[in-house]
Amino acid sequence: MAPRHFTRYLVVGAVFLFVIIIFSSSSTTSRAGVIDVLQYPEAIRDKIPTITVPNSLRWSFQSSPHKPPDQRNSTHDGSSWYSDWKWLNPFSSSVTLDQDRIVLPPLHERPPIYTFYDASAKADQETKKIDKEFLLSWRRAWWAHGFRPVVLTDAEAMSHPLYQTLHAKGMPATLEQDFREWLAWAHMGTGLFASRYCLPMAPYDDALLSHLRRGQFSHLTKFQGLGSGLFAGEKSQIEDALKSALNSVKLSAFKTITDAIDSDRFKTEQPTSLAHYDPKTVASKYPVLAELIAKEPNKGRCSLLKLMQAHLHMTWQNTFSTGIVVLQPLAAHTFTLVKPSMDLARLLAECPSSILQSACPPNRPKCTPCTGSKLTVNTASAFRNTSSLFTIAVVPHPYTMITLTNLTTDISVAHIRRNTDRDPWITAVTRDILGDARGGPSRVVSLKDAAASEYGSSRSLWFTTEHFPASFYSPPPPPKSPTNDRPVEEKTAPFPEDWLEHIDWHFGFRIPRTTISHGESLPPVPGPERWAKIPAGLPAERKKAHEPDPPTEEAAAIEVELLRQARETINSKEEVVLKIREVAEAWNLADTEAWKFVKSFRARQVVERLKFEEEESAFETGAARGNSRWWGS
């Protein structure tokens, strides 16, 4: 008796044979055939059918034999990258045909936001220095939220054709100054125009900020209650509004340019994400500060700047109310490896100092001051995709991870292949979101998305060990004897100032340079109150791995030396040294791709900011800018 479904099997087999016959029969010999008939004797090859692959299928399975062209500003400090939409491909070499060239996501176009600074105004050196500090704070805050902040001067205003008509109108000096600022904006074109006291006071993905980043404005826009804090518009809308205002017969009776422009030309929106620290707002919400500004202008303005910085920092802390987590997936012998991340996390968790510690931003009256609930800092063995949690991670090179795991740099090829697991770091990092059954390629894609997507990059910060100077990895100082009346002391993290300045631009505010110690615990062994909190529901075996014993002074010194030697190996050009490094990379393809990707992504961020600072240095010299700038090229 025939088995069940025998008829069904016969039908499927018949269809399969029919398809083979259709695609394999051909009257002519094709060079695209899978079987090379020339390798067989003549009597046999006449009987072998030639399999012809359709051109459409043959094209779809072919990859380009040529490397993609080099792009401008695509190398820095030993890293090379190629910006393309294929950046989520597991391995960049399949796109770039180069083992050392990494595919990164295309840079998002930053819409311009302008402010005006009257460099010709008479003021003492101290006042000008404070003005520059305000401009720096303004640029840094808008840059961190995805905009391109540009400082305009009289040079741009004088480049506009209508500039010559201002004096002939006989308008008040304050109104004429408003027109000069708008003429400078009109000369540059479409974008945002803001006061240097107007800051984005909201998370990166806030709805209003996301709308403004698109750079599309159907109407000339102002914001309710902000006064002259922020405007948005297209070039044609700005030009029409200026011409209409200058032709008004009541021009000399107006006090501000918004009074002179017909209200029908404006569309009004709610400034839910914007904070404007103009004199009116300061007087109503911060009267103590207003009094100080009236009595001692320079001292009061410095206090105002600190308050603005504190509010930016506080808003960031409120966004990540769950806390900051430092990834330490392979906890054994990696305390020194993650030490710079822990130091940075503690600086971010510090309460910013200002004249009004418990005051909230003008647009966020129900904020949570840092003094009431300080941000927590913990370690975690795996990445968690939580919107209220900020993640800091250090991605080690596979060779670095092997030396730390084995506590020796005497590593052979045989040892790597026989005694080490493949891709242990990325497997541990992605275990919570992908489980244990997934392979390296899918784990690389998840890590790239977490580190470099628009959503992920605003909620995490990824480094490699090579991003930190070697001095970062140093043994902790010897412990001091605790006393009951031990005073509060400040501890300065071992970060160079220029390194911290770059990180300031990532967050949009000046990170505190010191942490406050109250004597809760002493290095090198943290007390129980500073140990990482174990997430609820963690299995017993995971708990043990999550809470290893802290290192002794001797163990910490060994880790420092291993990290130093590993860095030398990775940067070495010697053939013998390169061989063991290449073996470590080949055995850990996913870990290597993650390390190269993060290294190149951070390098491109540095290049982007340095290029921007070079271009924006023009306002220091008073040179006019226009079509020769990036938005007109």
XYZ file of C-alpha atoms in Angstrom:
633
model
C 0.000 0.000 0.000
C 1.436 3.366 -1.017
C 2.334 5.779 1.796
C 0.027 8.663 2.675
C 0.248 11.727 0.437
C 2.102 9.646 -2.177
C 0.169 11.347 -4.970
C 1.084 14.751 -3.620
C 4.785 13.845 -3.630
C 4.550 12.660 -7.227
C 2.982 15.927 -8.323
C 5.619 18.027 -6.555
C 8.415 15.921 -8.049
C 6.960 16.189 -11.530
C 6.706 19.956 -11.278
C 10.292 20.168 -10.000
C 11.607 18.060 -12.930
C 9.600 20.132 -15.389
C 11.154 23.353 -14.104
C 14.650 21.875 -14.344
C 14.061 20.800 -17.948
C 12.695 24.207 -18.937
C 15.648 26.159 -17.463
C 18.368 23.692 -18.435
C 17.512 23.065 -22.101
C 19.224 25.304 -24.657
C 20.190 24.975 -28.261
C 23.348 27.035 -27.902
C 26.225 26.945 -25.461
C 26.137 29.904 -23.068
C 29.173 31.339 -21.368
C 27.014 31.876 -18.297
C 26.450 28.132 -17.900
C 27.158 26.681 -14.501
C 28.917 23.588 -15.965
C 32.004 24.200 -18.054
C 31.576 21.669 -20.852
C 35.151 22.135 -22.097
C 36.525 20.046 -19.252
C 34.782 16.882 -20.519
C 35.586 14.660 -23.525
C 33.697 15.422 -26.724
C 31.587 12.247 -26.581
C 30.346 13.081 -23.079
C 29.881 16.846 -23.261
C 27.460 16.495 -26.175
C 25.101 14.688 -23.810
C 25.369 17.217 -20.952
C 22.701 19.910 -21.076
C 23.849 23.471 -20.591
C 22.173 25.315 -17.716
C 21.470 28.886 -18.729
C 20.938 31.439 -15.978
C 18.559 34.261 -16.968
C 20.210 37.675 -17.139
C 17.887 39.108 -14.494
C 18.854 36.438 -11.966
C 22.510 36.555 -12.901
C 22.592 40.342 -12.363
C 20.840 40.188 -8.992
C 23.393 37.807 -7.494
C 26.429 39.712 -8.699
C 28.204 42.290 -6.575
C 30.109 45.256 -7.893
C 33.743 44.368 -8.637
C 34.800 47.960 -7.927
C 35.293 49.648 -4.604
C 33.003 52.616 -3.941
C 34.710 55.973 -4.511
C 36.361 57.864 -1.693
C 34.265 60.550 -0.037
C 35.389 63.899 1.322
C 36.442 63.999 4.978
C 36.188 60.216 5.350
C 39.404 59.459 7.218
C 40.637 60.400 10.662
C 43.143 58.997 13.131
C 43.514 55.622 11.420
C 39.783 55.178 10.696
C 38.246 55.140 7.229
C 34.549 55.088 6.404
C 31.999 55.208 3.607
C 28.599 56.816 4.255
C 25.811 54.838 2.623
C 22.259 53.592 3.246
C 23.644 50.024 3.365
C 25.209 50.720 6.756
C 23.111 48.021 8.469
C 24.776 45.341 6.377
C 26.359 42.975 8.946
C 29.858 43.270 7.496
C 31.089 46.455 5.822
C 33.657 44.663 3.670
C 30.852 43.199 1.538
C 29.988 46.773 0.498
C 33.354 48.555 0.501
C 35.478 45.542 -0.614
C 37.968 46.753 1.976
C 38.536 45.190 5.390
C 39.471 48.518 6.977
C 36.750 50.733 5.479
C 33.515 50.812 7.455
C 30.050 51.672 6.155
C 28.375 54.342 8.294
C 24.872 55.810 8.075
C 24.619 58.935 5.903
C 25.004 62.137 7.865
C 21.702 63.839 8.572
C 21.514 67.268 6.996
C 21.565 69.832 9.760
C 19.109 72.693 9.109
C 20.689 76.082 9.801
C 19.691 78.178 12.779
C 21.039 81.732 12.906
C 21.654 84.288 15.593
C 23.036 87.803 15.319
C 25.966 89.272 17.210
C 26.910 92.921 16.868
C 30.683 92.663 16.958
C 31.051 96.406 16.284
C 29.215 97.441 19.460
C 31.357 99.242 22.035
C 31.956 97.062 25.103
C 34.785 96.241 27.485
C 36.787 93.037 27.147
C 35.037 91.298 30.026
C 31.623 91.926 28.460
C 32.799 90.612 25.097
C 34.238 87.532 26.780
C 30.885 86.805 28.441
C 29.130 87.363 25.099
C 31.328 84.702 23.511
C 30.498 82.309 26.334
C 26.790 82.829 25.640
C 27.360 82.232 21.919
C 29.339 79.068 22.650
C 26.589 77.775 24.924
C 23.944 78.603 22.308
C 25.830 76.886 19.484
C 26.595 73.803 21.567
C 22.965 73.332 22.662
C 21.496 73.593 19.153
C 24.257 71.433 17.654
C 23.489 68.618 20.104
C 19.847 68.719 18.981
C 20.716 68.220 15.310
C 20.930 71.811 14.023
C 23.733 73.832 12.471
C 24.101 77.016 14.574
C 25.508 79.990 12.659
C 26.475 83.380 14.116
C 25.740 86.348 11.812
C 27.219 89.839 12.002
C 26.850 93.189 10.246
C 28.832 91.755 7.338
C 25.820 89.646 6.316
C 23.360 92.492 6.913
C 25.332 94.876 4.701
C 25.358 92.267 1.929
C 21.574 92.577 1.567
C 20.348 95.058 -1.097
C 17.871 96.716 1.316
C 20.540 97.625 3.854
C 21.212 101.012 2.259
C 17.599 102.088 2.757
C 17.557 101.697 6.568
C 19.033 105.085 7.495
C 16.707 106.914 5.116
C 13.634 105.572 6.930
C 14.359 107.499 10.125
C 13.244 104.681 12.445
C 14.200 104.312 16.141
C 17.586 102.765 16.897
C 16.139 99.569 18.439
C 13.866 99.017 15.456
C 16.725 99.640 13.049
C 18.779 97.029 14.907
C 15.945 94.508 14.456
C 15.896 95.202 10.725
C 19.671 94.746 10.493
C 19.340 91.335 12.118
C 16.528 90.272 9.801
C 18.420 91.522 6.744
C 21.346 89.307 7.779
C 18.918 86.385 8.107
C 17.331 87.164 4.716
C 20.785 87.267 3.135
C 21.481 83.719 4.344
C 18.062 82.366 3.315
C 15.716 79.679 4.614
C 16.115 78.541 8.199
C 15.568 79.498 11.832
C 16.511 82.783 13.443
C 16.947 82.832 17.228
C 18.088 84.946 20.106
C 21.268 83.699 21.731
C 19.227 83.426 24.941
C 16.813 80.939 23.344
C 17.720 77.275 23.848
C 16.133 73.903 23.001
C 14.999 72.592 26.372
C 13.635 69.125 25.552
C 14.750 65.629 24.487
C 16.294 65.174 21.062
C 13.217 63.406 19.655
C 10.740 66.024 20.873
C 7.915 66.564 18.355
C 8.516 70.298 17.841
C 12.299 69.922 17.466
C 11.797 67.045 15.022
C 9.480 69.290 12.988
C 12.004 72.132 12.969
C 14.803 69.751 11.899
C 12.889 68.965 8.711
C 13.484 72.560 7.609
C 10.147 72.905 5.796
C 8.092 75.990 6.667
C 4.811 76.710 4.905
C 4.480 80.089 6.665
C 6.623 82.634 8.393
C 6.438 81.310 11.965
C 6.782 82.830 15.420
C 6.197 81.256 18.825
C 3.694 82.400 21.400
C 5.210 84.063 24.443
C 8.799 83.932 23.139
C 8.887 87.470 21.764
C 11.926 87.649 19.498
C 13.240 84.324 20.772
C 12.755 82.272 17.606
C 11.418 82.670 14.069
C 11.223 80.247 11.151
C 10.645 80.838 7.469
C 11.585 80.422 3.841
C 13.764 83.026 2.110
C 10.904 84.362 -0.028
C 8.672 84.757 3.039
C 11.365 86.701 4.900
C 12.024 88.975 1.918
C 8.337 89.757 1.406
C 7.828 90.534 5.110
C 10.816 92.916 5.141
C 9.712 94.795 2.040
C 6.181 95.146 3.359
C 7.395 96.473 6.721
C 9.837 98.970 5.178
C 7.079 100.351 2.944
C 4.706 100.909 5.876
C 3.720 104.547 6.436
C 3.656 103.943 10.221
C 7.178 102.506 10.337
C 8.604 105.069 12.769
C 5.797 104.344 15.271
C 6.690 100.678 15.765
C 8.992 99.455 18.521
C 9.934 95.991 17.179
C 10.046 94.378 13.789
C 7.229 91.976 14.707
C 5.013 95.025 15.262
C 5.981 96.377 11.849
C 5.218 93.138 10.004
C 1.556 92.428 9.349
C 0.341 89.771 11.793
C -1.395 87.904 8.940
C 2.013 86.929 7.614
C 2.843 84.981 10.780
C 1.770 81.540 11.856
C 1.936 81.175 15.643
C 2.960 77.934 17.352
C 3.360 76.820 20.945
C 6.988 76.811 22.182
C 6.697 73.692 24.331
C 10.334 72.718 23.769
C 11.979 76.145 23.853
C 13.254 78.262 26.736
C 13.908 81.986 26.236
C 15.856 83.755 28.979
C 15.020 87.303 27.907
C 14.858 90.130 30.511
C 11.083 89.836 30.818
C 11.244 86.094 31.590
C 14.168 86.474 34.002
C 12.372 89.249 35.905
C 9.149 87.254 36.263
C 10.560 83.805 37.042
C 13.975 84.534 38.608
C 13.705 87.907 40.420
C 16.834 87.287 42.503
C 18.848 86.879 39.328
C 17.232 89.943 37.775
C 18.284 92.052 40.773
C 21.856 90.785 40.506
C 21.974 91.655 36.786
C 20.717 95.162 37.554
C 23.340 95.730 40.265
C 26.339 93.949 38.730
C 25.658 93.276 35.034
C 28.675 91.085 34.281
C 28.373 89.020 37.449
C 24.640 88.654 36.906
C 25.062 87.560 33.301
C 27.619 84.943 34.369
C 25.068 83.619 36.856
C 22.428 83.594 34.112
C 24.739 81.568 31.881
C 25.307 79.026 34.666
C 21.549 78.795 35.209
C 20.951 78.114 31.510
C 23.650 75.431 31.526
C 22.190 73.871 34.669
C 18.730 73.754 33.095
C 20.076 72.028 29.967
C 21.817 69.446 32.149
C 18.733 69.017 34.359
C 16.487 68.514 31.308
C 18.824 65.782 30.076
C 18.769 64.097 33.481
C 14.970 64.227 33.604
C 14.845 62.584 30.172
C 16.807 59.590 31.512
C 15.051 59.239 34.829
C 15.901 55.515 35.086
C 19.579 56.421 35.280
C 22.849 55.787 33.481
C 24.129 52.291 32.838
C 27.692 51.338 31.907
C 27.949 48.134 29.885
C 30.251 45.505 31.400
C 29.191 42.287 29.623
C 32.285 40.236 30.535
C 32.840 41.405 34.073
C 35.906 39.337 34.908
C 39.074 41.457 34.730
C 37.334 44.396 32.988
C 36.973 46.865 35.864
C 39.839 48.965 34.531
C 38.488 48.653 30.978
C 35.189 50.346 31.876
C 36.668 52.803 34.398
C 36.611 55.803 31.986
C 32.948 55.105 31.241
C 32.140 54.991 34.947
C 34.001 58.268 35.525
C 32.068 59.938 32.700
C 28.762 58.542 33.970
C 29.404 59.947 37.449
C 30.150 63.374 35.984
C 26.866 63.286 34.076
C 25.009 62.280 37.236
C 26.368 65.242 39.209
C 24.016 68.071 40.099
C 24.939 71.166 38.064
C 25.697 74.236 40.119
C 23.820 77.516 39.683
C 22.574 80.467 41.682
C 19.120 78.818 41.863
C 19.661 75.099 42.424
C 15.993 74.133 42.571
C 14.688 76.440 39.819
C 13.095 74.911 36.703
C 13.414 76.058 33.064
C 10.817 78.592 31.855
C 9.088 75.991 29.644
C 9.235 73.139 32.197
C 7.768 74.422 35.491
C 7.234 70.868 36.789
C 10.785 69.602 36.348
C 12.559 67.354 38.836
C 15.573 69.186 40.304
C 18.736 67.128 40.634
C 19.051 68.053 44.302
C 15.863 66.112 45.037
C 16.713 62.862 43.240
C 20.224 62.342 41.975
C 20.650 60.201 38.877
C 21.774 56.619 39.569
C 24.788 55.006 37.886
C 24.888 51.209 37.520
C 26.634 48.574 35.450
C 24.860 46.039 33.260
C 25.913 42.848 31.534
C 23.744 43.434 28.448
C 22.216 46.288 26.482
C 18.606 47.182 27.271
C 16.474 49.128 24.833
C 14.832 51.411 27.379
C 13.999 55.003 26.406
C 14.501 56.380 29.931
C 17.944 54.742 30.339
C 21.177 56.231 28.988
C 23.894 53.732 28.038
C 27.660 54.253 27.932
C 29.738 51.440 26.449
C 33.385 50.702 25.693
C 33.893 48.248 22.822
C 37.183 46.360 23.202
C 39.201 44.956 20.334
C 39.004 41.113 20.231
C 42.707 40.848 21.041
C 42.247 43.146 24.054
C 39.374 41.002 25.293
C 41.416 37.802 24.867
C 44.367 39.170 26.861
C 42.111 40.361 29.693
C 40.216 37.072 29.834
C 43.426 35.037 29.964
C 45.420 37.575 32.011
C 48.374 37.318 29.650
C 49.632 38.703 26.348
C 51.359 35.406 25.544
C 48.635 34.334 23.143
C 49.176 31.840 20.324
C 47.103 31.033 17.261
C 46.383 27.564 18.586
C 45.185 28.961 21.894
C 42.755 31.341 20.174
C 41.248 28.610 18.025
C 41.055 25.905 20.701
C 40.420 27.731 23.959
C 38.427 30.883 23.197
C 34.805 31.368 22.228
C 33.869 33.262 19.124
C 32.466 36.771 19.486
C 32.010 36.592 23.272
C 31.642 40.340 23.802
C 28.852 41.098 21.320
C 27.076 37.864 22.240
C 26.897 38.971 25.866
C 25.911 42.559 25.010
C 22.964 41.535 22.801
C 21.797 38.559 24.874
C 18.840 40.359 26.438
C 17.446 41.592 23.120
C 18.349 38.620 20.875
C 18.693 35.635 23.199
C 21.348 32.933 22.853
C 20.442 31.318 19.524
C 21.303 34.127 17.097
C 24.548 34.298 15.151
C 27.126 37.064 14.908
C 25.747 38.878 11.819
C 22.342 39.632 13.334
C 24.002 40.743 16.582
C 26.216 43.198 14.687
C 23.147 44.724 13.021
C 21.465 45.238 16.407
C 24.560 46.869 17.885
C 24.975 49.203 14.892
C 21.369 50.282 15.211
C 21.775 50.898 18.959
C 24.960 52.938 18.461
C 24.347 54.929 15.280
C 20.629 55.227 14.503
C 19.004 58.587 15.192
C 17.067 57.080 18.095
C 19.969 55.038 19.475
C 22.673 57.705 19.231
C 20.547 60.111 21.301
C 20.260 57.529 24.100
C 23.723 56.021 24.173
C 27.390 56.846 23.778
C 29.847 54.242 22.485
C 33.638 54.300 22.613
C 36.537 51.976 21.948
C 39.452 51.640 24.336
C 41.575 53.492 21.778
C 39.400 56.610 22.134
C 40.805 57.156 25.611
C 44.412 58.243 26.271
C 46.551 55.586 27.883
C 46.660 57.669 31.052
C 42.966 56.943 31.579
C 43.789 53.372 32.476
C 45.777 53.906 35.636
C 45.677 52.094 38.990
C 43.399 53.688 41.612
C 45.054 55.710 44.383
C 45.695 53.962 47.689
C 42.768 54.054 50.120
C 42.636 56.558 52.924
C 41.541 55.806 56.449
C 37.898 56.876 56.859
C 36.945 59.247 59.639
C 33.557 60.140 61.012
C 34.071 63.856 60.434
C 35.534 63.460 56.965
C 34.797 66.636 54.941
C 33.216 66.634 51.519
C 35.930 66.629 48.868
C 35.995 67.111 45.119
C 37.512 64.520 42.837
C 38.688 65.504 39.388
C 38.234 62.839 36.718
C 41.392 62.175 34.633
C 39.918 63.548 31.391
C 41.846 66.068 29.274
C 39.955 69.325 28.850
C 39.894 69.150 25.030
C 38.454 65.620 25.214
C 35.680 66.756 27.549
C 34.916 69.760 25.348
C 34.121 67.427 22.477
C 31.797 65.405 24.705
C 30.118 68.672 25.756
C 29.010 69.153 22.147
C 27.455 65.694 22.114
C 25.238 66.468 25.117
C 24.687 70.186 24.500
C 25.867 71.431 27.905
C 29.100 71.727 29.835
C 29.650 68.547 31.813
C 30.805 69.071 35.420
C 34.554 68.633 35.696
C 34.518 67.247 39.238
C 32.506 64.793 41.281
C 31.626 65.352 44.914
C 32.709 62.642 47.349
C 30.995 62.381 50.736
C 33.049 59.446 51.944
C 30.485 56.764 51.128
C 33.155 54.344 49.936
C 36.810 54.346 49.139
C 38.818 53.101 46.161
C 39.999 50.691 44.983
C 37.271 48.479 46.428
C 33.798 49.995 46.115
C 31.505 49.662 49.078
C 28.168 47.831 48.802
C 26.284 51.068 48.228
C 28.187 51.562 44.923
C 27.929 48.030 43.618
C 25.801 47.549 40.526
C 22.156 46.868 41.251
C 20.976 43.433 40.078
C 17.884 43.650 37.875
C 14.832 41.880 39.257
C 14.187 38.411 37.896
C 17.798 37.736 36.889
C 18.646 34.003 37.010
C 21.026 32.794 39.699
C 23.843 32.044 37.275
C 23.444 35.519 35.715
C 23.495 37.136 39.153
C 26.828 35.572 39.867
C 28.256 36.837 36.594
C 26.727 40.269 37.173
C 28.295 40.787 40.560
C 31.971 39.743 40.465
C 34.396 40.544 43.222
C 36.057 43.947 42.768
C 39.783 43.851 41.967
C 42.551 44.317 44.461
C 45.351 46.819 43.878
C 47.542 44.078 42.397
C 44.774 42.872 40.085
C 44.020 46.422 38.941
C 47.718 46.963 38.159
C 47.740 43.777 36.055
C 44.692 44.964 34.102
C 46.363 48.313 33.409
C 49.509 46.653 32.088
C 47.527 44.240 29.914
C 45.534 47.112 28.426
C 48.739 49.015 27.690
C 50.339 46.054 25.929
C 47.152 45.281 24.009
C 46.986 48.864 22.712
C 50.583 48.581 21.508
C 49.763 45.332 19.709
C 46.716 46.821 17.991
C 48.687 49.883 16.820
C 51.812 47.919 15.881
C 53.011 47.542 12.284
C 55.328 44.590 12.901
C 54.509 41.542 10.793
C 54.700 39.045 13.657
C 52.487 41.195 15.867
C 50.017 41.835 13.046
C 49.616 38.095 12.506
C 48.258 37.388 15.969
C 46.006 40.437 15.748
C 44.611 39.307 12.393
C 43.979 35.813 13.794
C 42.049 37.332 16.716
C 40.002 39.424 14.296
C 39.315 36.509 11.952
C 38.186 34.315 14.847
C 35.865 37.072 16.130
C 34.376 38.624 12.997
C 31.331 40.122 14.731
C 33.331 41.583 17.632
C 35.819 43.031 15.138
C 33.087 44.621 13.023
C 31.545 46.185 16.152
C 34.921 47.597 17.228
C 35.697 49.045 13.786
C 32.195 50.464 13.404
C 32.205 52.302 16.739
C 35.763 53.534 16.163
C 34.865 54.989 12.753
C 31.537 56.408 13.945
C 33.250 58.354 16.726
C 35.988 59.521 14.350
C 33.408 60.885 11.909
C 31.713 62.828 14.721
C 35.043 64.477 15.521
C 35.650 65.351 11.862
C 32.144 66.789 11.451
C 32.491 69.097 14.437
C 36.037 70.217 13.614
C 34.990 71.038 10.057
C 32.018 73.013 11.378
C 34.193 74.993 13.792
C 36.653 75.778 11.021
C 33.877 77.150 8.808
C 32.170 79.102 11.589
C 35.386 80.815 12.631
C 34.523 83.362 9.892
C 32.366 85.399 12.261
C 35.484 86.137 14.329
C 37.064 87.899 11.348
C 33.905 89.708 10.257
C 33.890 88.106 6.806
C 30.544 88.016 5.004
C 29.022 84.642 4.292
C 26.494 83.634 1.704
C 26.386 81.466 -1.373
C 29.937 80.290 -0.811
C 28.826 78.588 2.394
C 27.853 74.919 2.635
C 24.138 75.517 2.006
C 24.875 77.244 -1.320
C 27.515 74.857 -2.630
